[in-house]
mmCIF file of C-alpha atoms and ligand atoms in Angstrom:
data_model
loop_
_atom_site.group_PDB
_atom_site.id
_atom_site.type_symbol
_atom_site.label_atom_id
_atom_site.label_comp_id
_atom_site.label_asym_id
_atom_site.label_seq_id
_atom_site.Cartn_x
_atom_site.Cartn_y
_atom_site.Cartn_z
ATOM 1 C CA MET K 1 118.640 139.784 -117.656
ATOM 2 C CA ALA K 2 116.981 141.177 -120.769
ATOM 3 C CA ASP K 3 116.755 144.874 -121.085
ATOM 4 C CA THR K 4 113.051 145.397 -121.132
ATOM 5 C CA THR K 5 113.236 148.957 -122.568
ATOM 6 C CA SER K 6 114.338 147.418 -125.848
ATOM 7 C CA LEU K 7 111.491 144.987 -126.012
ATOM 8 C CA THR K 8 108.361 145.401 -128.049
ATOM 9 C CA SER K 9 105.329 144.392 -126.082
ATOM 10 C CA LEU K 10 104.599 140.914 -127.426
ATOM 11 C CA ALA K 11 108.315 140.101 -127.516
ATOM 12 C CA ALA K 12 108.524 141.268 -123.833
ATOM 13 C CA GLN K 13 105.684 139.079 -122.860
ATOM 14 C CA TRP K 14 107.425 136.231 -124.532
ATOM 15 C CA GLY K 15 110.699 136.990 -122.843
ATOM 16 C CA LEU K 16 112.471 137.549 -126.240
ATOM 17 C CA PRO K 17 114.730 140.477 -126.445
ATOM 18 C CA THR K 18 114.413 142.307 -129.830
ATOM 19 C CA ALA K 19 117.990 141.375 -130.710
ATOM 20 C CA SER K 20 117.279 137.802 -130.323
ATOM 21 C CA LEU K 21 114.547 137.740 -132.870
ATOM 22 C CA PRO K 22 115.094 136.936 -136.488
ATOM 23 C CA ARG K 23 115.011 139.750 -138.985
ATOM 24 C CA HIS K 24 113.480 137.433 -141.633
ATOM 25 C CA VAL K 25 111.524 134.288 -141.129
ATOM 26 C CA ALA K 26 110.887 131.990 -144.165
ATOM 27 C CA ILE K 27 108.219 129.300 -143.882
ATOM 28 C CA ILE K 28 107.375 126.140 -145.872
ATOM 29 C CA MET K 29 103.717 125.942 -145.159
ATOM 30 C CA ASP K 30 103.391 122.222 -145.654
ATOM 31 C CA GLY K 31 100.842 119.449 -144.674
ATOM 32 C CA ASN K 32 97.492 121.034 -145.683
ATOM 33 C CA GLY K 33 96.393 117.915 -147.697
ATOM 34 C CA ARG K 34 97.474 115.472 -144.942
ATOM 35 C CA TRP K 35 95.677 117.495 -142.265
ATOM 36 C CA ALA K 36 92.405 117.363 -144.243
ATOM 37 C CA GLU K 37 92.760 113.694 -145.231
ATOM 38 C CA ARG K 38 93.328 112.709 -141.665
ATOM 39 C CA GLN K 39 89.849 113.993 -141.057
ATOM 40 C CA GLY K 40 88.339 112.311 -143.961
ATOM 41 C CA ARG K 41 87.923 115.705 -145.714
ATOM 42 C CA PRO K 42 89.085 116.791 -149.294
ATOM 43 C CA ARG K 43 92.568 118.185 -149.526
ATOM 44 C CA ILE K 44 91.352 121.625 -150.409
ATOM 45 C CA GLU K 45 89.836 122.015 -147.026
ATOM 46 C CA GLY K 46 93.369 122.007 -145.699
ATOM 47 C CA HIS K 47 94.295 124.801 -147.926
ATOM 48 C CA ARG K 48 91.304 126.702 -146.897
ATOM 49 C CA HIS K 49 92.137 126.345 -143.216
ATOM 50 C CA GLY K 50 95.747 127.181 -143.858
ATOM 51 C CA VAL K 51 94.673 130.744 -144.598
ATOM 52 C CA ARG K 52 93.928 131.255 -140.885
ATOM 53 C CA THR K 53 97.465 130.301 -140.008
ATOM 54 C CA VAL K 54 98.799 132.796 -142.583
ATOM 55 C CA ARG K 55 96.774 135.512 -140.872
ATOM 56 C CA MET K 56 98.157 134.413 -137.430
ATOM 57 C CA VAL K 57 101.683 134.484 -138.678
ATOM 58 C CA SER K 58 101.568 137.734 -140.373
ATOM 59 C CA GLU K 59 99.900 139.345 -137.406
ATOM 60 C CA THR K 60 102.327 137.929 -134.979
ATOM 61 C CA CYS K 61 105.379 139.067 -137.058
ATOM 62 C CA THR K 62 103.733 142.605 -137.189
ATOM 63 C CA GLN K 63 103.385 142.623 -133.350
ATOM 64 C CA LEU K 64 106.933 141.349 -132.933
ATOM 65 C CA ASP K 65 108.167 144.053 -135.420
ATOM 66 C CA ILE K 66 109.902 141.355 -137.480
ATOM 67 C CA GLU K 67 111.208 142.852 -140.739
ATOM 68 C CA ALA K 68 110.170 140.194 -143.189
ATOM 69 C CA VAL K 69 108.270 136.938 -143.429
ATOM 70 C CA THR K 70 108.300 134.903 -146.671
ATOM 71 C CA LEU K 71 105.645 132.187 -147.102
ATOM 72 C CA TYR K 72 105.921 129.458 -149.720
ATOM 73 C CA CYS K 73 102.371 129.522 -151.335
ATOM 74 C CA LEU K 74 103.020 127.619 -154.526
ATOM 75 C CA SER K 75 106.157 126.059 -155.910
ATOM 76 C CA SER K 76 107.224 125.940 -159.491
ATOM 77 C CA GLU K 77 106.832 122.152 -159.067
ATOM 78 C CA ASN K 78 103.234 122.348 -157.694
ATOM 79 C CA TRP K 79 101.974 122.659 -161.263
ATOM 80 C CA LYS K 80 102.150 118.902 -161.430
ATOM 81 C CA ARG K 81 99.079 118.593 -159.146
ATOM 82 C CA PRO K 82 95.558 117.908 -160.394
ATOM 83 C CA PRO K 83 93.977 120.840 -162.207
ATOM 84 C CA ALA K 84 91.071 120.958 -159.597
ATOM 85 C CA GLU K 85 93.438 121.552 -156.768
ATOM 86 C CA LEU K 86 95.373 124.153 -158.697
ATOM 87 C CA ASP K 87 92.073 125.971 -159.582
ATOM 88 C CA PHE K 88 91.151 125.990 -155.976
ATOM 89 C CA LEU K 89 94.607 127.363 -154.903
ATOM 90 C CA MET K 90 94.178 130.184 -157.479
ATOM 91 C CA HIS K 91 90.761 130.925 -156.161
ATOM 92 C CA LEU K 92 91.925 130.910 -152.607
ATOM 93 C CA LEU K 93 94.951 133.142 -153.480
ATOM 94 C CA GLU K 94 92.571 135.644 -155.172
ATOM 95 C CA GLN K 95 90.292 135.664 -152.167
ATOM 96 C CA TYR K 96 93.114 136.170 -149.803
ATOM 97 C CA LEU K 97 94.455 139.162 -151.780
ATOM 98 C CA ILE K 98 90.978 140.780 -151.690
ATOM 99 C CA GLU K 99 89.929 139.905 -148.168
ATOM 100 C CA GLU K 100 93.228 140.528 -146.476
ATOM 101 C CA ARG K 101 93.649 143.972 -148.058
ATOM 102 C CA ARG K 102 91.940 145.711 -145.113
ATOM 103 C CA LEU K 103 94.056 143.917 -142.454
ATOM 104 C CA ILE K 104 97.268 144.418 -144.448
ATOM 105 C CA MET K 105 96.617 148.146 -144.564
ATOM 106 C CA GLU K 106 95.490 148.315 -140.830
ATOM 107 C CA GLN K 107 98.585 146.640 -139.814
ATOM 108 C CA GLY K 108 100.899 148.603 -142.013
ATOM 109 C CA ILE K 109 102.150 145.357 -143.690
ATOM 110 C CA ARG K 110 104.076 145.866 -147.026
ATOM 111 C CA LEU K 111 103.274 143.130 -149.584
ATOM 112 C CA LYS K 112 105.977 141.591 -151.894
ATOM 113 C CA VAL K 113 105.576 138.753 -154.219
ATOM 114 C CA ILE K 114 108.464 136.497 -155.521
ATOM 115 C CA GLY K 115 108.295 133.971 -158.241
ATOM 116 C CA ARG K 116 107.147 133.827 -161.819
ATOM 117 C CA ARG K 117 104.123 135.904 -162.957
ATOM 118 C CA ASP K 118 103.721 134.537 -166.445
ATOM 119 C CA ARG K 119 101.768 131.404 -165.460
ATOM 120 C CA LEU K 120 99.342 133.015 -163.020
ATOM 121 C CA PRO K 121 95.760 133.753 -164.120
ATOM 122 C CA ALA K 122 94.969 137.459 -164.895
ATOM 123 C CA ASN K 123 92.390 137.756 -162.046
ATOM 124 C CA VAL K 124 95.035 136.832 -159.450
ATOM 125 C CA LEU K 125 97.615 139.134 -160.950
ATOM 126 C CA ALA K 126 95.059 142.056 -160.901
ATOM 127 C CA GLU K 127 94.356 141.521 -157.225
ATOM 128 C CA MET K 128 97.976 141.133 -156.451
ATOM 129 C CA ASP K 129 98.967 144.243 -158.152
ATOM 130 C CA LYS K 130 96.257 146.152 -156.446
ATOM 131 C CA THR K 131 97.405 145.099 -152.942
ATOM 132 C CA LEU K 132 101.124 145.569 -153.887
ATOM 133 C CA ALA K 133 100.387 149.139 -155.035
ATOM 134 C CA MET K 134 98.273 149.982 -152.015
ATOM 135 C CA SER K 135 100.719 148.656 -149.509
ATOM 136 C CA GLN K 136 103.982 149.783 -151.085
ATOM 137 C CA ASP K 137 104.717 152.616 -148.660
ATOM 138 C CA ASN K 138 103.638 150.799 -145.451
ATOM 139 C CA PRO K 139 106.294 150.868 -142.861
ATOM 140 C CA GLY K 140 105.587 147.468 -141.129
ATOM 141 C CA THR K 141 106.639 143.935 -141.756
ATOM 142 C CA GLN K 142 107.227 142.773 -145.272
ATOM 143 C CA LEU K 143 104.950 140.019 -146.082
ATOM 144 C CA VAL K 144 106.565 138.185 -148.943
ATOM 145 C CA LEU K 145 104.485 135.541 -150.890
ATOM 146 C CA ALA K 146 106.330 133.106 -152.867
ATOM 147 C CA ILE K 147 103.979 132.153 -155.686
ATOM 148 C CA ASP K 148 105.007 129.907 -158.612
ATOM 149 C CA TYR K 149 108.368 130.183 -156.932
ATOM 150 C CA GLY K 150 111.410 127.814 -157.206
ATOM 151 C CA GLY K 151 114.799 128.428 -156.028
ATOM 152 C CA ARG K 152 116.423 126.954 -159.213
ATOM 153 C CA ASP K 153 113.988 128.957 -161.418
ATOM 154 C CA GLU K 154 114.911 132.086 -159.624
ATOM 155 C CA ILE K 155 118.659 131.530 -159.899
ATOM 156 C CA THR K 156 118.221 130.631 -163.671
ATOM 157 C CA ARG K 157 116.318 133.814 -164.213
ATOM 158 C CA ALA K 158 118.940 135.784 -162.396
ATOM 159 C CA ILE K 159 121.686 134.278 -164.468
ATOM 160 C CA ARG K 160 119.813 135.239 -167.680
ATOM 161 C CA LYS K 161 119.531 138.863 -166.371
ATOM 162 C CA LEU K 162 123.242 138.984 -165.606
ATOM 163 C CA ALA K 163 124.292 137.367 -168.850
ATOM 164 C CA SER K 164 122.274 139.858 -171.002
ATOM 165 C CA ARG K 165 123.848 142.707 -169.061
ATOM 166 C CA VAL K 166 127.231 141.245 -169.776
ATOM 167 C CA ALA K 167 126.300 140.679 -173.453
ATOM 168 C CA SER K 168 125.255 144.271 -173.900
ATOM 169 C CA GLY K 169 128.444 145.566 -172.238
ATOM 170 C CA GLN K 170 126.752 146.938 -169.128
ATOM 171 C CA LEU K 171 128.366 144.524 -166.721
ATOM 172 C CA ASP K 172 131.950 143.350 -166.638
ATOM 173 C CA VAL K 173 132.320 139.549 -165.901
ATOM 174 C CA GLU K 174 134.988 140.199 -163.293
ATOM 175 C CA ALA K 175 132.726 142.614 -161.493
ATOM 176 C CA ILE K 176 130.091 139.807 -160.714
ATOM 177 C CA SER K 177 130.151 139.291 -156.900
ATOM 178 C CA GLU K 178 127.887 137.488 -154.468
ATOM 179 C CA GLN K 179 126.175 140.855 -154.059
ATOM 180 C CA THR K 180 125.536 141.201 -157.854
ATOM 181 C CA VAL K 181 123.972 137.746 -157.814
ATOM 182 C CA ALA K 182 121.815 138.520 -154.630
ATOM 183 C CA ASP K 183 120.598 141.766 -156.319
ATOM 184 C CA ALA K 184 119.486 139.895 -159.467
ATOM 185 C CA LEU K 185 117.336 137.485 -157.312
ATOM 186 C CA ASP K 186 113.548 138.116 -156.623
ATOM 187 C CA THR K 187 114.380 138.697 -152.973
ATOM 188 C CA SER K 188 116.700 141.628 -153.825
ATOM 189 C CA GLY K 189 116.625 144.110 -150.925
ATOM 190 C CA LEU K 190 115.531 141.687 -148.275
ATOM 191 C CA PRO K 191 117.711 140.413 -145.449
ATOM 192 C CA GLU K 192 118.536 136.759 -145.774
ATOM 193 C CA PRO K 193 116.135 134.556 -143.791
ATOM 194 C CA ASP K 194 117.552 133.886 -140.338
ATOM 195 C CA LEU K 195 114.985 131.175 -139.499
ATOM 196 C CA LEU K 196 113.464 128.632 -141.842
ATOM 197 C CA ILE K 197 110.324 126.879 -140.490
ATOM 198 C CA ARG K 198 108.787 123.781 -142.120
ATOM 199 C CA THR K 199 105.553 122.392 -140.989
ATOM 200 C CA GLY K 200 104.355 118.849 -141.792
ATOM 201 C CA GLY K 201 107.478 117.077 -140.644
ATOM 202 C CA ASP K 202 109.458 116.535 -143.857
ATOM 203 C CA MET K 203 113.194 117.232 -143.574
ATOM 204 C CA ARG K 204 113.710 118.850 -146.978
ATOM 205 C CA ILE K 205 113.961 122.276 -148.661
ATOM 206 C CA SER K 206 111.700 121.586 -151.681
ATOM 207 C CA ASN K 207 113.482 124.153 -153.891
ATOM 208 C CA TYR K 208 112.866 127.016 -151.495
ATOM 209 C CA LEU K 209 115.154 130.033 -151.372
ATOM 210 C CA LEU K 210 118.147 127.835 -152.296
ATOM 211 C CA TRP K 211 120.654 130.826 -152.361
ATOM 212 C CA GLN K 212 119.190 132.710 -149.479
ATOM 213 C CA ILE K 213 119.054 130.111 -146.820
ATOM 214 C CA SER K 214 122.780 129.311 -146.672
ATOM 215 C CA TYR K 215 123.053 130.033 -143.069
ATOM 216 C CA ALA K 216 119.376 130.025 -141.977
ATOM 217 C CA GLU K 217 118.531 128.167 -138.807
ATOM 218 C CA ILE K 218 116.146 125.282 -139.688
ATOM 219 C CA TRP K 219 113.206 124.322 -137.458
ATOM 220 C CA VAL K 220 110.840 121.595 -138.435
ATOM 221 C CA THR K 221 107.615 120.609 -136.698
ATOM 222 C CA GLU K 222 105.413 117.464 -137.291
ATOM 223 C CA ARG K 223 102.348 119.764 -136.953
ATOM 224 C CA CYS K 224 100.579 120.496 -140.330
ATOM 225 C CA TRP K 225 100.152 123.998 -141.392
ATOM 226 C CA PRO K 226 96.385 124.440 -140.606
ATOM 227 C CA GLU K 227 97.047 123.483 -137.044
ATOM 228 C CA PHE K 228 100.310 125.363 -136.507
ATOM 229 C CA SER K 229 99.532 127.640 -133.525
ATOM 230 C CA GLN K 230 100.943 130.985 -132.227
ATOM 231 C CA ALA K 231 102.326 128.847 -129.210
ATOM 232 C CA GLU K 232 104.341 126.846 -131.631
ATOM 233 C CA PHE K 233 105.558 129.797 -133.516
ATOM 234 C CA ARG K 234 106.672 131.204 -130.171
ATOM 235 C CA GLN K 235 108.430 127.957 -129.511
ATOM 236 C CA ALA K 236 110.287 128.292 -132.934
ATOM 237 C CA LEU K 237 111.331 131.786 -132.093
ATOM 238 C CA THR K 238 112.445 130.746 -128.580
ATOM 239 C CA GLU K 239 114.536 127.909 -129.823
ATOM 240 C CA TYR K 240 116.005 130.207 -132.545
ATOM 241 C CA ALA K 241 117.078 132.655 -129.864
ATOM 242 C CA GLN K 242 119.025 129.924 -128.137
ATOM 243 C CA ARG K 243 120.847 128.732 -131.295
ATOM 244 C CA ASP K 244 124.619 129.367 -131.589
ATOM 245 C CA ARG K 245 125.041 130.791 -135.107
ATOM 246 C CA ARG K 246 128.742 130.642 -136.247
ATOM 247 C CA PHE K 247 128.559 131.359 -139.944
ATOM 248 C CA GLY K 248 131.609 129.177 -140.458
ATOM 249 C CA GLY K 249 133.644 130.857 -137.677
ATOM 250 C CA LEU K 250 134.276 130.118 -134.184
ATOM 251 C CA ASN K 251 132.447 131.389 -131.061
HETATM 252 C C1 LIG M 1 101.161 122.701 -148.722
HETATM 253 O O1 LIG M 1 100.325 121.540 -148.370
HETATM 254 C C2 LIG M 1 100.500 123.612 -149.632
HETATM 255 C C3 LIG M 1 100.987 123.632 -151.019
HETATM 256 C C4 LIG M 1 101.941 122.900 -151.507
HETATM 257 C C5 LIG M 1 100.167 124.453 -151.913
HETATM 258 P P1 LIG M 1 100.232 120.265 -149.263
HETATM 259 O O2 LIG M 1 99.217 120.506 -150.244
HETATM 260 O O3 LIG M 1 101.625 119.932 -149.856
HETATM 261 O O4 LIG M 1 99.921 119.210 -148.208
HETATM 262 P P2 LIG M 1 100.508 117.800 -148.125
HETATM 263 O O5 LIG M 1 101.978 117.964 -147.925
HETATM 264 O O6 LIG M 1 100.129 117.015 -149.309
HETATM 265 O O7 LIG M 1 99.877 117.261 -146.812
HETATM 266 C C1 LIG M 2 106.542 122.772 -150.703
HETATM 267 O O1 LIG M 2 105.638 121.761 -150.367
HETATM 268 C C2 LIG M 2 105.734 123.857 -151.373
HETATM 269 C C3 LIG M 2 104.840 124.656 -150.669
HETATM 270 C C4 LIG M 2 104.630 124.643 -149.357
HETATM 271 C C5 LIG M 2 104.107 125.680 -151.371
HETATM 272 P P1 LIG M 2 105.447 120.556 -151.300
HETATM 273 O O2 LIG M 2 104.363 119.731 -150.704
HETATM 274 O O3 LIG M 2 105.242 121.025 -152.686
HETATM 275 O O4 LIG M 2 106.855 119.819 -151.124
HETATM 276 P P2 LIG M 2 107.250 118.245 -151.438
HETATM 277 O O5 LIG M 2 106.665 117.836 -152.742
HETATM 278 O O6 LIG M 2 106.723 117.460 -150.274
HETATM 279 O O7 LIG M 2 108.796 118.315 -151.446
HETATM 280 MG MG1 LIG M 3 103.203 118.993 -149.246
#
C-alpha cells in the first residue's frame, strides 16, 4: 500500500507514490506534421496545436511536483526544413514565450533553454531572455526547452570548452571525469532524464540528449504530439513506475 501522506494531490489521485515518479522527464514531441496532414491541413497547423500539449505537460509536471521536463522544440538538423516552416516555428516560439509568461510565473515554473543561441532570430532571443530572467528564482518545475539542440553538437561544444581549459592550464587532463563532462554540457545541474517519451511512433533518438539518456526508460506512443493527452501521459508515468531499473546491476 502506498503511503498517502507522501503523495502530492494529483499523484495521489493517480495512485503514484512520489518516489515512483521520475525526477526528470524528457520528451521528443514528434508527429505534428503527420497529425495535420492526416486531416488535410498544412503541417504548421500541427505545430500550432502542439502548443496546447506543451501547456498540458508543463502544468501536469507542476502538479506532480516533477523536478524537470525537457522538451525537444527544434533540433540542430531541423534547419534542413523549408524556410516557411522554420519561419512559422520561430514565430510560434516567440508567441509561446510571450503568451506563456503569465502561466509560467503563476505556476512557479523555472525556464531553462538548451542548445545553440547563435542561429536564432534576435526577437526570439529577446523574449526568451525576458522569460528566463523573470522565472530564474521560481521554485517549481524546471521547464527546459531544447531549441536548436543536438546531442552531438552539445558534446562537441563541451569538448571545445574542456580543451580550451586544458590548453590554458586551468584543467588537468587526468582530472577529466564523467562529472567534468556532464558539467560542461548544456544540461549541467539537471538530474539525468529518468523517462524519455517519444510521440509519433518512431523508434529512434534523433540526436536528443545522447549523453544524458544512458539509463533513461524509453516510452513510445503512436499518438502524435498534438493529440497526446493527459491520460496518455499518466499511462507513461504509470508504466515507468513499474519498470525494473537495474543500471547494469542485479536486482
Ligand atoms: C515535431 O513534429 C516538431 C518539430 C520537429 C519541430 P514534426 O514536424 O517532425 O512532425 P512529423 O514528424 O513530420 O509528423
Ligand atoms: C525530432 O523530430 C526533433 C523534434 C521533435 C524537435 P524529427 O522529426 O526532427 O526527427 P526525425 O527526423 O524523424 O528523426
Ligand atoms: Mg518528425
